[in-house]
PDB file of C-alpha atoms in Angstrom:
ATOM      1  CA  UNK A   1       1.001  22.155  -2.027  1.00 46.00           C
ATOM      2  CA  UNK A   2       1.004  18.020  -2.598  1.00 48.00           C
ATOM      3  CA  UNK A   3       4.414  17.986  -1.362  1.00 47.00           C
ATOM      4  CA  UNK A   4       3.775  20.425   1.896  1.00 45.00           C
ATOM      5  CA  UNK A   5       0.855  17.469   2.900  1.00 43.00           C
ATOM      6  CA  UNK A   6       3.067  14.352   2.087  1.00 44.00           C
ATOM      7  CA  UNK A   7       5.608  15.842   4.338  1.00 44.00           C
ATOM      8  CA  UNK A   8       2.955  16.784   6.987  1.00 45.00           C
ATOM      9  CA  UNK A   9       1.041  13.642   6.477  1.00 42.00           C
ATOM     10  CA  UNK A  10       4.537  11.888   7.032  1.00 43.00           C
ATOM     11  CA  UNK A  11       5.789  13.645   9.791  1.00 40.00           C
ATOM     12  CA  UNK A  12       2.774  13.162  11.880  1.00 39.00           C
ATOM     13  CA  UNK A  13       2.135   9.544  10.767  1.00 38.00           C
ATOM     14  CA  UNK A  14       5.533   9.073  11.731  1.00 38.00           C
ATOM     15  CA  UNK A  15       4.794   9.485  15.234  1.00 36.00           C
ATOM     16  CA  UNK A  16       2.590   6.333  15.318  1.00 35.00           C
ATOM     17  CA  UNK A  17       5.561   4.236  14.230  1.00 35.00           C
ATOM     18  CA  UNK A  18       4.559   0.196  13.827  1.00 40.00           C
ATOM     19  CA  UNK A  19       6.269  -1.910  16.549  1.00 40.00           C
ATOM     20  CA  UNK A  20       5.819  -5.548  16.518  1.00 47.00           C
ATOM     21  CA  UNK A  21       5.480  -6.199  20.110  1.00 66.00           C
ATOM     22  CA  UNK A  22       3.659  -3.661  22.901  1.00 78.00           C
ATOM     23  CA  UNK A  23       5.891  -0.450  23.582  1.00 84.00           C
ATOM     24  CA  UNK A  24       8.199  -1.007  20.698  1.00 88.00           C
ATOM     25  CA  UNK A  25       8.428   0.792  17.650  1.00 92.00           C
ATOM     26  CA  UNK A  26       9.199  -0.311  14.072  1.00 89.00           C
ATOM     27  CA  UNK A  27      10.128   1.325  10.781  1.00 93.00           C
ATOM     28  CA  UNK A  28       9.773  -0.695   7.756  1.00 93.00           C
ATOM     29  CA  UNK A  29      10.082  -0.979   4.186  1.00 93.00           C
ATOM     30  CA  UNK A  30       8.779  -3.331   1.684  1.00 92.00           C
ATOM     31  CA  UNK A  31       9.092  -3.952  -2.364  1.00 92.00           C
ATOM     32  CA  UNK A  32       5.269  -4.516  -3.319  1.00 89.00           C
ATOM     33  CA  UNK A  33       4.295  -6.617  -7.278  1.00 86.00           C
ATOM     34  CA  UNK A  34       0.968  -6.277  -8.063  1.00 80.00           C
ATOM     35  CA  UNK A  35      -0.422  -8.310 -11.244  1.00 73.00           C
ATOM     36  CA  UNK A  36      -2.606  -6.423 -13.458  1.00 65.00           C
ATOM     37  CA  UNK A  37      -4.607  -9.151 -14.550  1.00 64.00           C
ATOM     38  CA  UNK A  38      -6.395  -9.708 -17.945  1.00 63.00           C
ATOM     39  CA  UNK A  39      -9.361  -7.387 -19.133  1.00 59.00           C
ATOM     40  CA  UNK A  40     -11.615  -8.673 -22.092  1.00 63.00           C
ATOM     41  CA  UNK A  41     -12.343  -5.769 -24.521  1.00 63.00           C
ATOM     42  CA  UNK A  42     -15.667  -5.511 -26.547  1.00 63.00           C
ATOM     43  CA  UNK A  43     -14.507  -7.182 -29.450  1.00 72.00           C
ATOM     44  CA  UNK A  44     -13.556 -10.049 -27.588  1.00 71.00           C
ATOM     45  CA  UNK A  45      -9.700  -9.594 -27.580  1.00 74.00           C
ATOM     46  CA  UNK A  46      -7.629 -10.220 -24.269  1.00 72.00           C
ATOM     47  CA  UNK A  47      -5.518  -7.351 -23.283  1.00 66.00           C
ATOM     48  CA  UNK A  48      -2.181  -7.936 -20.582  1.00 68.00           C
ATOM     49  CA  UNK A  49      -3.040  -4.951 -17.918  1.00 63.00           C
ATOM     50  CA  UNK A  50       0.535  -6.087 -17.103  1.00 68.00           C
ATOM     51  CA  UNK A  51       1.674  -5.567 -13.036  1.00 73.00           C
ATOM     52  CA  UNK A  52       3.106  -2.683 -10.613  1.00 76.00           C
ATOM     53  CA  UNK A  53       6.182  -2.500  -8.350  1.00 84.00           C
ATOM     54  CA  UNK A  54       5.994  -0.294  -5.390  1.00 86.00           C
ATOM     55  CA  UNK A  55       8.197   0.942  -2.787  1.00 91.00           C
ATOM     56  CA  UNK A  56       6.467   1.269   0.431  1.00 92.00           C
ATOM     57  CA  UNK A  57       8.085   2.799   3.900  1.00 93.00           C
ATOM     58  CA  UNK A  58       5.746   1.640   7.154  1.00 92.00           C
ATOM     59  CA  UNK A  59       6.526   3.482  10.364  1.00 94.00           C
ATOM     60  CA  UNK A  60       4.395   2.252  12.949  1.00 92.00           C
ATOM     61  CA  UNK A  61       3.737   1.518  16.822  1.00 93.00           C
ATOM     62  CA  UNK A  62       2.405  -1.526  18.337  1.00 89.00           C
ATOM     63  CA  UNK A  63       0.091  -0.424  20.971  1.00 91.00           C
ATOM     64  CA  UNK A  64      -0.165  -3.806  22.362  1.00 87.00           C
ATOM     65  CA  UNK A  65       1.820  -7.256  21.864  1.00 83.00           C
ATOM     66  CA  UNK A  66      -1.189  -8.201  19.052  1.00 87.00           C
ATOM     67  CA  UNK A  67      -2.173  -5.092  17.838  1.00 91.00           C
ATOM     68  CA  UNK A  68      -0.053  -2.547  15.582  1.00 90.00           C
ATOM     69  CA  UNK A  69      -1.163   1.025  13.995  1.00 93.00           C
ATOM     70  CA  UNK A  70       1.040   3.319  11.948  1.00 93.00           C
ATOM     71  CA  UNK A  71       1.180   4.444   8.123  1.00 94.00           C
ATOM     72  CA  UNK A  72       2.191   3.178   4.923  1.00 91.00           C
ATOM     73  CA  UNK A  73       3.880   5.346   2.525  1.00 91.00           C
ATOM     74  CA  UNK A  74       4.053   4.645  -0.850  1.00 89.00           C
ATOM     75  CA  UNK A  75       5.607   5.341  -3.930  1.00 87.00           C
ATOM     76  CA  UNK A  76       5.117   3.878  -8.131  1.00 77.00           C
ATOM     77  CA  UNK A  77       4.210   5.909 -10.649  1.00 70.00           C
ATOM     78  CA  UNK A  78       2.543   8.493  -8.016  1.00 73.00           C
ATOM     79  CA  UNK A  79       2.461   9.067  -4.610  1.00 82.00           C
ATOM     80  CA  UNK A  80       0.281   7.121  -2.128  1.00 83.00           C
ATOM     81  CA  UNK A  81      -0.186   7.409   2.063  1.00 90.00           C
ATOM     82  CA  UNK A  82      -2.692   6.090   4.233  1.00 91.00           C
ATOM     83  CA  UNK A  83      -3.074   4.572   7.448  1.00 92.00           C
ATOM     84  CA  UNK A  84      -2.768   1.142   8.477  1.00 92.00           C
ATOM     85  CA  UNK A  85      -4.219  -1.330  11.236  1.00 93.00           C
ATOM     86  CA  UNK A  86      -2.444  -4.700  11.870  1.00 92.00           C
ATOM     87  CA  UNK A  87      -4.230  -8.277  14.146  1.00 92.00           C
ATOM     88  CA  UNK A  88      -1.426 -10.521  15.359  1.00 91.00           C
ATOM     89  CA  UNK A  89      -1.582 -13.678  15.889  1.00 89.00           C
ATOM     90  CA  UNK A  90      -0.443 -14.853  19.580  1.00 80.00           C
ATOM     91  CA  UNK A  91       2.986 -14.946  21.010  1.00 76.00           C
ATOM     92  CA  UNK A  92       5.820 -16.601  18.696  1.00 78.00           C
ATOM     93  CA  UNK A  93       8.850 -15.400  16.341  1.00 82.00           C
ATOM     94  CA  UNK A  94       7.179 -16.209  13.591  1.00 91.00           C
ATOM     95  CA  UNK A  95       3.285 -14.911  13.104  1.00 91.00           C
ATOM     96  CA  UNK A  96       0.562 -14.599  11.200  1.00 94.00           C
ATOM     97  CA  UNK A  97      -1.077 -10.966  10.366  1.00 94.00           C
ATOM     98  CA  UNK A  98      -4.151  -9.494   9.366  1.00 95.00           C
ATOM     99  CA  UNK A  99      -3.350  -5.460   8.199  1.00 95.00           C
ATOM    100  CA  UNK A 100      -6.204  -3.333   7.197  1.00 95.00           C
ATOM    101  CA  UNK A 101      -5.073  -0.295   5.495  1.00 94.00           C
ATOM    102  CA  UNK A 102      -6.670   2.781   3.911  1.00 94.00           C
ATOM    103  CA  UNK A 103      -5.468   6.407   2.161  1.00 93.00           C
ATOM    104  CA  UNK A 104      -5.177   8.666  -0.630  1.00 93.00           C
ATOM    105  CA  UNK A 105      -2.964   8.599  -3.568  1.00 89.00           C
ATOM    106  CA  UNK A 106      -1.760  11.161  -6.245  1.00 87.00           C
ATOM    107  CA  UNK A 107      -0.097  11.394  -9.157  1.00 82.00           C
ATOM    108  CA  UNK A 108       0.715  11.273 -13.469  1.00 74.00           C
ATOM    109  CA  UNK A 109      -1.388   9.039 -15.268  1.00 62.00           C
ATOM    110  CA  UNK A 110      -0.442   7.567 -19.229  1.00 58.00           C
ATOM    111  CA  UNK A 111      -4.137   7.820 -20.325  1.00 53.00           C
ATOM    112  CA  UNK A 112      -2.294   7.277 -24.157  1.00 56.00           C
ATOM    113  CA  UNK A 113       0.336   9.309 -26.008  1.00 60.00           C
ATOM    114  CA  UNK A 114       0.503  12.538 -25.774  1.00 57.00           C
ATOM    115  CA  UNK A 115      -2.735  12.437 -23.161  1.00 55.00           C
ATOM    116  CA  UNK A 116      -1.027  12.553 -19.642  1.00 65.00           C
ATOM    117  CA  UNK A 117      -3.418  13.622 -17.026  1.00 72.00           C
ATOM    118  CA  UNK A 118      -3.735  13.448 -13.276  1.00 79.00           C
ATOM    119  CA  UNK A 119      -4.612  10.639 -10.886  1.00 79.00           C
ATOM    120  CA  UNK A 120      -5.972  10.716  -8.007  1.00 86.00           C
ATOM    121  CA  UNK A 121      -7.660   7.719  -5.726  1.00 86.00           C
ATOM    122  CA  UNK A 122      -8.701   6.355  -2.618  1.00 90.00           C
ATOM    123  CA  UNK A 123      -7.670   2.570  -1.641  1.00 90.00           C
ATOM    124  CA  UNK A 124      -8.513   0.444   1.500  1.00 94.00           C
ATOM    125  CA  UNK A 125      -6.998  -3.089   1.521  1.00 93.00           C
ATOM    126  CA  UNK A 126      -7.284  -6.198   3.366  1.00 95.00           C
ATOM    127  CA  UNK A 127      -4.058  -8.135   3.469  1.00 94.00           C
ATOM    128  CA  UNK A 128      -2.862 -11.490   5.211  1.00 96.00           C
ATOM    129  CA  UNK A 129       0.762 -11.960   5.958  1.00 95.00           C
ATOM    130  CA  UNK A 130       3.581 -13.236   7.771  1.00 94.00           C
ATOM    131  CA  UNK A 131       5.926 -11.984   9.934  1.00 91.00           C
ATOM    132  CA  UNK A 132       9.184 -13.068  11.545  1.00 93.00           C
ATOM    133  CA  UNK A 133      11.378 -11.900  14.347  1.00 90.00           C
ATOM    134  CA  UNK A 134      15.028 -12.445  13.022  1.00 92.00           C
ATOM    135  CA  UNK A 135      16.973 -10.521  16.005  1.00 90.00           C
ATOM    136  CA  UNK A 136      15.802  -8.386  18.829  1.00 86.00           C
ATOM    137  CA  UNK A 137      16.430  -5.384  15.922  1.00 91.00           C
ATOM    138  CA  UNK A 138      15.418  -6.776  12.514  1.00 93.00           C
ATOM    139  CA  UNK A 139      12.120  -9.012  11.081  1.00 93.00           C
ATOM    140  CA  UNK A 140      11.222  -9.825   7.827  1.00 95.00           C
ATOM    141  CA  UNK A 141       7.566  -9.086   6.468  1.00 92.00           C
ATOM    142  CA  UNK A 142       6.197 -11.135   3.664  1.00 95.00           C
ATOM    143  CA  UNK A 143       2.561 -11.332   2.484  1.00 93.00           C
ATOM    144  CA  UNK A 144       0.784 -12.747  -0.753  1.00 89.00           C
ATOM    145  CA  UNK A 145      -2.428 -11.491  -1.687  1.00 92.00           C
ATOM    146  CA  UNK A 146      -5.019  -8.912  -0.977  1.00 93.00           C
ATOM    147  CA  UNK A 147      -9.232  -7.665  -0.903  1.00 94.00           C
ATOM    148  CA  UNK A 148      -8.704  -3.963  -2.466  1.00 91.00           C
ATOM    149  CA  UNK A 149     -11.450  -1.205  -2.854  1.00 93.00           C
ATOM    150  CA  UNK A 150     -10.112   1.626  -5.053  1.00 87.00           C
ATOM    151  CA  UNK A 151     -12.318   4.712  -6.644  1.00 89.00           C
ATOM    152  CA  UNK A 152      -9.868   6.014  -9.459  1.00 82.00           C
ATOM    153  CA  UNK A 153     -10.224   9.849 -10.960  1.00 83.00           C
ATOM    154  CA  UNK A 154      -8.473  10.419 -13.931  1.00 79.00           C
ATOM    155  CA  UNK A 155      -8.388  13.768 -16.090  1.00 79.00           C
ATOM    156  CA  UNK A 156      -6.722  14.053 -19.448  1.00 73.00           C
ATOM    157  CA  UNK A 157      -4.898  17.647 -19.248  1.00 74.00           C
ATOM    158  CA  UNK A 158      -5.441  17.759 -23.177  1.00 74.00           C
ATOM    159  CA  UNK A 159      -9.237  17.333 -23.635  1.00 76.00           C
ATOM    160  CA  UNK A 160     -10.097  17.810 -19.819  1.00 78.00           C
ATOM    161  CA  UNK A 161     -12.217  14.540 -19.895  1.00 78.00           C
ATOM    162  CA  UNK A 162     -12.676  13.344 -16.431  1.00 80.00           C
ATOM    163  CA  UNK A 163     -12.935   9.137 -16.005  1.00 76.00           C
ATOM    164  CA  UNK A 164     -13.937   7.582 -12.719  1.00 82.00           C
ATOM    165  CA  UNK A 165     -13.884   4.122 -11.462  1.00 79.00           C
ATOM    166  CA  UNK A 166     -14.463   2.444  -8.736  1.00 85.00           C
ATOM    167  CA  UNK A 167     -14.452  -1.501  -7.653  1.00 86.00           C
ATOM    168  CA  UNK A 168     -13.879  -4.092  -5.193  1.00 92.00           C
ATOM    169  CA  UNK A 169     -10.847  -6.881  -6.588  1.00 88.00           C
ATOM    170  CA  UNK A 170      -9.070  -9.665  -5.164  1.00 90.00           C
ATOM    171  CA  UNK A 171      -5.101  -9.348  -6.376  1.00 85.00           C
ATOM    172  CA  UNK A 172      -4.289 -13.329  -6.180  1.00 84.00           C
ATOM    173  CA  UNK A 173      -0.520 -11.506  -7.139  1.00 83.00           C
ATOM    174  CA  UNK A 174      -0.119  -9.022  -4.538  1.00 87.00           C
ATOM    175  CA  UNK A 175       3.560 -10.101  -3.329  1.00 91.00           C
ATOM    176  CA  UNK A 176       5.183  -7.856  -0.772  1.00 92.00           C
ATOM    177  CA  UNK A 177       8.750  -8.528   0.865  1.00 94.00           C
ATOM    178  CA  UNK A 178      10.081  -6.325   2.772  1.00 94.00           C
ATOM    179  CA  UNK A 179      12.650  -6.038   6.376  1.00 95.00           C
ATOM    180  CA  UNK A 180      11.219  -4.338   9.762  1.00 93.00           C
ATOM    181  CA  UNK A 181      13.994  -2.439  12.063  1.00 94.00           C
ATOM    182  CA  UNK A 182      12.581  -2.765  15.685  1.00 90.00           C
ATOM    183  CA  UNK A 183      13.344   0.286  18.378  1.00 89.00           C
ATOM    184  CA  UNK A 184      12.760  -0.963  21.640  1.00 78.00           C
ATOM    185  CA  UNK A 185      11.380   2.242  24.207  1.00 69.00           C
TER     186      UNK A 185
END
């Protein structure tokens, strides 16, 4: 069934494809690191949460020569898709980005040995970035950091305890890189 609505959710995402300057369509793909960050346990003792890589595919449409919409798609250690909103900055090879961008993700989660579970969650995230018209067919995306909301569900398949969480962060380490083929219409 998950794999019936990725492909749906991806086929008809696809049709808003992210183009980079009014009429033009884009497909993209990106290599995200995320650092984890440091959490402080009870007793005092500072635990690594140590970092994420993602692959992320972003077919999209720019509706006008500032404004872009399409989807992200998004694979780590489960699957991830969502919608996206980008804010240009005026006319120029190289610009400046805001990209709002919101969805649902599924997957395995490592709650400890022998304790996998499922995952589900919900994301929205605000990130800056740069972009940069190489040739009339190819850019390169880049962006730094990012304002994410995530509610996380977690149940262990072995005891059937459910965990939730859900909070705002600020991921000073939220790198992306990534290279934008452009499809003029």
């Amino acid at each position: 069934m998950k794999k019936i609505l990725f492909f749906g959710l991806f086929l008809c995402l696809g049709m808003t494809l992210k183009a980079q300057y009014g009429g033009e369509m884009t497909i993209g793909a990106r290599l995200n690191y995320t650092g984890g960050g440091k959490l402080v346990t009870y007793d005092g003792k500072i635990v690594n949460l140590g970092y994420t890589i993602k692959g992320i595919v972003s077919p999209g449409y720019f509706v006008t020569n500032n404004i872009a919409l399409g989807a992200d798609l998004a694979y780590e250690y489960m699957m991830e898709t969502g919608g996206f909103f980008r804010l240009y900055a005026p006319r120029g090879g190289v610009r400046l980005y805001l990209q709002g961008t919101s969805g649902y993700g599924w997957g395995k989660s490592f709650l400890k040995k022998g304790h996998d579970g499922k995952h589900e969650l919900w994301v929205s995230t605000l990130k800056p970035g740069l972009w940069a018209r190489l040739k009339e067919y190819l850019a390169l995306d880049i962006s730094l950091m990012s304002l994410e909301y995530k509610e996380v569900y977690m149940r262990d398949k072995v005891s059937n305890k459910r965990v939730t969480d859900s909070r705002w962060r600020y991921n000073w380490l939220d790198i992306s890189f990534g290279v934008v083929f452009i499809i003029g219409l």
